[in-house]
mmCIF file of C-alpha atoms in Angstrom:
data_model
loop_
_atom_site.group_PDB
_atom_site.id
_atom_site.type_symbol
_atom_site.label_atom_id
_atom_site.label_comp_id
_atom_site.label_asym_id
_atom_site.label_seq_id
_atom_site.Cartn_x
_atom_site.Cartn_y
_atom_site.Cartn_z
ATOM 1 C CA UNK S 634 6.939 4.936 14.962
ATOM 2 C CA UNK S 635 7.489 2.021 12.645
ATOM 3 C CA UNK S 636 10.144 2.310 9.981
ATOM 4 C CA UNK S 637 10.287 -0.304 7.227
ATOM 5 C CA UNK S 638 13.192 -0.493 4.785
ATOM 6 C CA UNK S 639 13.815 -2.440 1.604
ATOM 7 C CA UNK S 640 16.421 -2.440 -1.118
ATOM 8 C CA UNK S 641 15.170 -0.602 -4.196
ATOM 9 C CA UNK S 642 15.981 -2.999 -7.005
ATOM 10 C CA UNK S 643 16.560 -6.685 -7.721
ATOM 11 C CA UNK S 644 17.271 -8.291 -11.078
ATOM 12 C CA UNK S 645 17.064 -12.056 -11.651
ATOM 13 C CA UNK S 646 16.875 -14.447 -14.576
ATOM 14 C CA UNK S 647 13.739 -16.378 -15.387
ATOM 15 C CA UNK S 648 13.724 -19.705 -13.533
ATOM 16 C CA UNK S 649 16.017 -18.510 -10.741
ATOM 17 C CA UNK S 650 14.879 -17.844 -7.182
ATOM 18 C CA UNK S 651 14.334 -14.272 -6.018
ATOM 19 C CA UNK S 652 14.801 -13.127 -2.438
ATOM 20 C CA UNK S 653 13.433 -9.747 -1.435
ATOM 21 C CA UNK S 654 14.478 -8.467 1.973
ATOM 22 C CA UNK S 655 12.882 -6.100 4.453
ATOM 23 C CA UNK S 656 13.896 -4.761 7.850
ATOM 24 C CA UNK S 657 11.592 -3.110 10.329
ATOM 25 C CA UNK S 658 11.993 -1.278 13.604
ATOM 26 C CA UNK S 659 8.758 -1.849 15.537
ATOM 27 C CA UNK S 660 8.673 -5.335 16.995
ATOM 28 C CA UNK S 661 5.057 -4.891 18.114
ATOM 29 C CA UNK S 662 3.776 -5.520 14.566
ATOM 30 C CA UNK S 663 1.285 -8.336 14.955
ATOM 31 C CA UNK S 664 1.255 -9.184 11.275
ATOM 32 C CA UNK S 665 3.748 -8.594 8.491
ATOM 33 C CA UNK S 666 2.647 -8.452 4.896
ATOM 34 C CA UNK S 667 3.906 -8.639 1.349
ATOM 35 C CA UNK S 668 2.048 -6.703 -1.314
ATOM 36 C CA UNK S 669 2.663 -6.788 -5.067
ATOM 37 C CA UNK S 670 2.176 -3.843 -7.410
ATOM 38 C CA UNK S 671 2.087 -4.602 -11.123
ATOM 39 C CA UNK S 672 2.703 -1.774 -13.621
ATOM 40 C CA UNK S 673 -0.174 0.712 -13.734
ATOM 41 C CA UNK S 674 -2.106 -1.015 -10.971
ATOM 42 C CA UNK S 675 -2.772 -0.767 -7.275
ATOM 43 C CA UNK S 676 -1.252 -3.011 -4.637
ATOM 44 C CA UNK S 677 -2.531 -6.517 -4.074
ATOM 45 C CA UNK S 678 -1.950 -8.637 -0.997
ATOM 46 C CA UNK S 679 0.419 -11.473 -1.820
ATOM 47 C CA UNK S 680 0.838 -13.138 1.555
ATOM 48 C CA UNK S 681 1.208 -12.371 5.239
ATOM 49 C CA UNK S 682 2.779 -13.916 8.317
ATOM 50 C CA UNK S 683 1.739 -13.753 11.944
ATOM 51 C CA UNK S 684 4.487 -12.474 14.209
ATOM 52 C CA UNK S 685 4.762 -15.717 16.206
ATOM 53 C CA UNK S 686 5.636 -17.698 13.075
ATOM 54 C CA UNK S 687 9.112 -18.175 11.601
ATOM 55 C CA UNK S 688 8.119 -19.309 8.166
ATOM 56 C CA UNK S 689 5.133 -19.552 5.884
ATOM 57 C CA UNK S 690 5.024 -21.297 2.529
ATOM 58 C CA UNK S 691 2.407 -20.734 -0.138
ATOM 59 C CA UNK S 692 3.123 -22.460 -3.468
ATOM 60 C CA UNK S 693 6.150 -20.636 -4.970
ATOM 61 C CA UNK S 694 6.292 -18.124 -2.134
ATOM 62 C CA UNK S 695 8.193 -18.568 1.133
ATOM 63 C CA UNK S 696 8.139 -15.929 3.830
ATOM 64 C CA UNK S 697 10.827 -16.013 6.507
ATOM 65 C CA UNK S 698 10.629 -13.954 9.675
ATOM 66 C CA UNK S 699 13.575 -13.380 12.002
ATOM 67 C CA UNK S 700 12.106 -11.491 14.927
ATOM 68 C CA UNK S 701 15.417 -11.151 16.735
ATOM 69 C CA UNK S 702 16.957 -9.290 13.787
ATOM 70 C CA UNK S 703 13.627 -7.690 12.754
ATOM 71 C CA UNK S 704 14.125 -9.076 9.276
ATOM 72 C CA UNK S 705 11.497 -10.317 6.859
ATOM 73 C CA UNK S 706 12.135 -11.912 3.496
ATOM 74 C CA UNK S 707 10.089 -13.113 0.553
ATOM 75 C CA UNK S 708 11.479 -15.898 -1.597
ATOM 76 C CA UNK S 709 9.920 -16.555 -4.998
ATOM 77 C CA UNK S 710 10.905 -19.907 -6.454
ATOM 78 C CA UNK S 711 11.162 -20.425 -10.229
ATOM 79 C CA UNK S 712 10.713 -16.711 -10.906
ATOM 80 C CA UNK S 713 8.701 -15.923 -14.044
ATOM 81 C CA UNK S 714 8.523 -12.768 -16.173
ATOM 82 C CA UNK S 715 5.011 -12.273 -14.788
ATOM 83 C CA UNK S 716 6.569 -11.815 -11.356
ATOM 84 C CA UNK S 717 8.142 -8.539 -12.505
ATOM 85 C CA UNK S 718 6.600 -5.925 -10.224
ATOM 86 C CA UNK S 719 7.238 -3.765 -7.185
ATOM 87 C CA UNK S 720 7.030 -5.670 -3.904
ATOM 88 C CA UNK S 721 6.188 -3.890 -0.671
ATOM 89 C CA UNK S 722 6.575 -5.254 2.812
ATOM 90 C CA UNK S 723 4.339 -3.763 5.496
ATOM 91 C CA UNK S 724 3.853 -4.068 9.214
ATOM 92 C CA UNK S 725 0.662 -3.535 11.177
ATOM 93 C CA UNK S 726 0.435 -2.776 14.826
ATOM 94 C CA UNK S 727 -0.280 -0.140 17.411
ATOM 95 C CA UNK S 728 -3.637 1.083 18.624
ATOM 96 C CA UNK S 729 -5.103 1.610 15.155
ATOM 97 C CA UNK S 730 -3.389 -1.368 13.544
ATOM 98 C CA UNK S 731 -2.161 0.986 10.856
ATOM 99 C CA UNK S 732 -0.171 -0.478 7.986
ATOM 100 C CA UNK S 733 3.292 1.012 7.476
ATOM 101 C CA UNK S 734 4.764 0.254 4.075
ATOM 102 C CA UNK S 735 8.374 -0.115 3.066
ATOM 103 C CA UNK S 736 9.836 1.789 0.136
ATOM 104 C CA UNK S 737 9.213 -1.074 -2.277
ATOM 105 C CA UNK S 738 11.603 -3.330 -4.236
ATOM 106 C CA UNK S 739 11.412 -3.366 -8.013
ATOM 107 C CA UNK S 740 11.903 -6.948 -9.213
ATOM 108 C CA UNK S 741 13.019 -7.212 -12.829
ATOM 109 C CA UNK S 742 12.938 -10.705 -14.334
ATOM 110 C CA UNK S 743 15.130 -11.176 -17.406
ATOM 111 C CA UNK S 744 14.009 -13.823 -19.932
ATOM 112 C CA UNK G 398 -17.115 -7.600 -8.493
ATOM 113 C CA UNK G 399 -15.499 -6.394 -5.266
ATOM 114 C CA UNK G 400 -13.519 -3.284 -6.006
ATOM 115 C CA UNK G 401 -12.255 0.145 -5.028
ATOM 116 C CA UNK G 402 -12.887 2.719 -7.755
ATOM 117 C CA UNK G 403 -10.999 5.973 -8.041
ATOM 118 C CA UNK G 404 -11.630 8.869 -10.400
ATOM 119 C CA UNK G 405 -10.024 10.446 -12.252
ATOM 120 C CA UNK G 406 -7.210 8.035 -13.111
ATOM 121 C CA UNK G 407 -5.117 10.807 -14.642
ATOM 122 C CA UNK G 408 -5.308 14.551 -14.085
ATOM 123 C CA UNK G 409 -3.167 17.506 -15.002
ATOM 124 C CA UNK G 410 -4.073 20.729 -13.254
ATOM 125 C CA UNK G 411 -2.570 24.078 -12.338
ATOM 126 C CA UNK G 412 -1.461 25.471 -8.998
ATOM 127 C CA UNK G 413 -4.352 26.666 -6.861
ATOM 128 C CA UNK G 414 -7.213 25.081 -8.776
ATOM 129 C CA UNK G 415 -9.280 23.012 -6.334
ATOM 130 C CA UNK G 416 -9.776 19.388 -7.219
ATOM 131 C CA UNK G 417 -11.390 16.290 -5.778
ATOM 132 C CA UNK G 418 -10.384 12.689 -6.317
ATOM 133 C CA UNK G 419 -13.292 10.392 -5.639
ATOM 134 C CA UNK G 420 -13.051 6.931 -4.093
ATOM 135 C CA UNK G 421 -15.828 4.413 -3.756
ATOM 136 C CA UNK G 422 -15.842 0.818 -2.469
ATOM 137 C CA UNK G 423 -18.589 -1.759 -2.827
ATOM 138 C CA UNK G 424 -17.496 -4.184 -0.101
ATOM 139 C CA UNK G 425 -19.190 -2.531 2.886
ATOM 140 C CA UNK G 426 -15.760 -1.921 4.427
ATOM 141 C CA UNK G 427 -15.451 0.087 7.622
ATOM 142 C CA UNK G 428 -11.917 1.350 7.051
ATOM 143 C CA UNK G 429 -10.762 3.552 4.177
ATOM 144 C CA UNK G 430 -7.494 5.314 3.602
ATOM 145 C CA UNK G 431 -5.615 7.513 1.145
ATOM 146 C CA UNK G 432 -1.942 7.066 0.301
ATOM 147 C CA UNK G 433 0.472 8.828 -1.968
ATOM 148 C CA UNK G 434 3.287 6.973 -3.707
ATOM 149 C CA UNK G 435 6.490 8.763 -4.609
ATOM 150 C CA UNK G 436 9.722 7.265 -5.994
ATOM 151 C CA UNK G 437 12.039 6.089 -3.230
ATOM 152 C CA UNK G 438 9.523 6.942 -0.504
ATOM 153 C CA UNK G 439 7.074 4.058 -0.814
ATOM 154 C CA UNK G 440 3.493 4.628 0.265
ATOM 155 C CA UNK G 441 2.721 7.316 2.781
ATOM 156 C CA UNK G 442 -0.654 7.616 4.421
ATOM 157 C CA UNK G 443 -2.463 10.930 3.977
ATOM 158 C CA UNK G 444 -5.741 10.416 5.843
ATOM 159 C CA UNK G 445 -7.750 7.469 7.045
ATOM 160 C CA UNK G 446 -11.268 6.796 8.259
ATOM 161 C CA UNK G 447 -12.265 4.106 10.718
ATOM 162 C CA UNK G 448 -15.976 4.558 9.950
ATOM 163 C CA UNK G 449 -18.595 7.058 8.774
ATOM 164 C CA UNK G 450 -17.943 10.571 10.078
ATOM 165 C CA UNK G 451 -14.645 9.440 11.680
ATOM 166 C CA UNK G 452 -11.501 10.653 9.938
ATOM 167 C CA UNK G 453 -7.930 11.086 11.140
ATOM 168 C CA UNK G 454 -4.670 12.446 9.828
ATOM 169 C CA UNK G 455 -2.055 10.068 8.529
ATOM 170 C CA UNK G 456 1.621 10.842 8.115
ATOM 171 C CA UNK G 457 1.405 13.523 5.395
ATOM 172 C CA UNK G 458 -1.980 15.305 5.730
ATOM 173 C CA UNK G 459 -0.851 18.867 4.921
ATOM 174 C CA UNK G 460 -2.666 20.331 1.921
ATOM 175 C CA UNK G 461 -5.384 17.663 1.874
ATOM 176 C CA UNK G 462 -8.901 17.252 3.213
ATOM 177 C CA UNK G 463 -11.217 14.266 3.317
ATOM 178 C CA UNK G 464 -14.789 13.505 4.255
ATOM 179 C CA UNK G 465 -16.693 10.305 5.053
ATOM 180 C CA UNK G 466 -20.365 11.108 4.864
ATOM 181 C CA UNK G 467 -21.272 7.642 3.586
ATOM 182 C CA UNK G 468 -19.639 4.307 4.228
ATOM 183 C CA UNK G 469 -18.804 3.630 0.599
ATOM 184 C CA UNK G 470 -17.264 6.993 -0.367
ATOM 185 C CA UNK G 471 -14.085 8.695 0.789
ATOM 186 C CA UNK G 472 -13.144 11.650 -1.440
ATOM 187 C CA UNK G 473 -9.742 13.342 -1.264
ATOM 188 C CA UNK G 474 -9.860 17.113 -1.655
ATOM 189 C CA UNK G 475 -6.971 19.348 -2.627
ATOM 190 C CA UNK G 476 -8.208 22.881 -1.878
ATOM 191 C CA UNK G 477 -5.214 24.659 -3.415
ATOM 192 C CA UNK G 478 -2.927 22.157 -5.135
ATOM 193 C CA UNK G 479 0.787 22.857 -5.353
ATOM 194 C CA UNK G 480 3.489 21.193 -7.499
ATOM 195 C CA UNK G 481 4.763 19.172 -4.512
ATOM 196 C CA UNK G 482 1.445 17.342 -4.544
ATOM 197 C CA UNK G 483 2.283 15.856 -7.935
ATOM 198 C CA UNK G 484 2.131 12.167 -7.140
ATOM 199 C CA UNK G 485 0.365 8.849 -7.596
ATOM 200 C CA UNK G 486 -2.552 8.549 -5.205
ATOM 201 C CA UNK G 487 -4.165 5.357 -3.963
ATOM 202 C CA UNK G 488 -7.375 4.816 -2.098
ATOM 203 C CA UNK G 489 -7.686 1.619 -0.083
ATOM 204 C CA UNK G 490 -10.253 -0.059 2.113
ATOM 205 C CA UNK G 491 -10.490 -2.991 4.473
ATOM 206 C CA UNK G 492 -13.157 -4.670 6.521
ATOM 207 C CA UNK G 493 -11.400 -3.686 9.722
ATOM 208 C CA UNK G 494 -8.840 -1.031 10.554
ATOM 209 C CA UNK G 495 -5.569 -1.226 8.672
ATOM 210 C CA UNK G 496 -4.271 -4.715 9.315
ATOM 211 C CA UNK G 497 -4.766 -7.698 11.584
ATOM 212 C CA UNK G 498 -4.647 -10.285 8.813
ATOM 213 C CA UNK G 499 -7.364 -8.356 7.043
ATOM 214 C CA UNK G 500 -6.609 -7.552 3.442
ATOM 215 C CA UNK G 501 -6.267 -3.955 2.339
ATOM 216 C CA UNK G 502 -7.923 -3.509 -1.080
ATOM 217 C CA UNK G 503 -6.458 -0.835 -3.313
ATOM 218 C CA UNK G 504 -7.867 1.212 -6.140
ATOM 219 C CA UNK G 505 -5.937 1.419 -9.402
ATOM 220 C CA UNK G 506 -4.437 4.783 -8.572
ATOM 221 C CA UNK G 507 -4.856 8.388 -9.683
ATOM 222 C CA UNK G 508 -1.860 10.082 -11.238
ATOM 223 C CA UNK G 509 -1.971 13.789 -10.497
ATOM 224 C CA UNK G 510 0.288 16.411 -12.024
ATOM 225 C CA UNK G 511 0.178 19.974 -10.682
ATOM 226 C CA UNK G 512 1.838 22.556 -12.944
#
């Protein structure tokens, strides 16, 4: 089955760029997602990328997909303190299109 | 307002005392799912339901039961809770099954402690 891995923690300074990385094992994932979890809340969809795309940009967010290396990244430009949260990557595929989540990366933004 | 509502948000209970965590969505979604979140393990799926009266095991179903008698409700039942079920639980729903560029909507979570 799908296995999705992320580093556990990233610390950046306000105004810098953040890059959160994710690797996955199942190349049949049709879509790959980034979810954000703020403290005390559920997950919210941040952005997603279709598997035949290399890059997707949405305001401060850039998603890069390297299918050959099975590597997904989320870049947040001009990181703000409000971006402090846990970020989960997830892949969906297979017969039931089930979402498999990574372990989550805690992003800490220092003022 | 479109939302997934879970209750209770916080619960402390003792080993063996049956409990139910309710989940309700008001978006007429077909698909609903329960996850547990544990440090370093991410989200793991407990059970899911593709539609009314259709439920299936996820990755960690042991010790849990679910039912889907109505489209909007998907309660999670712990018949005999044990301390290893201490966790943060999330209910989620989507228009279609699991993914496919469809957004998964999450409840705010239910933090359960089993003593």
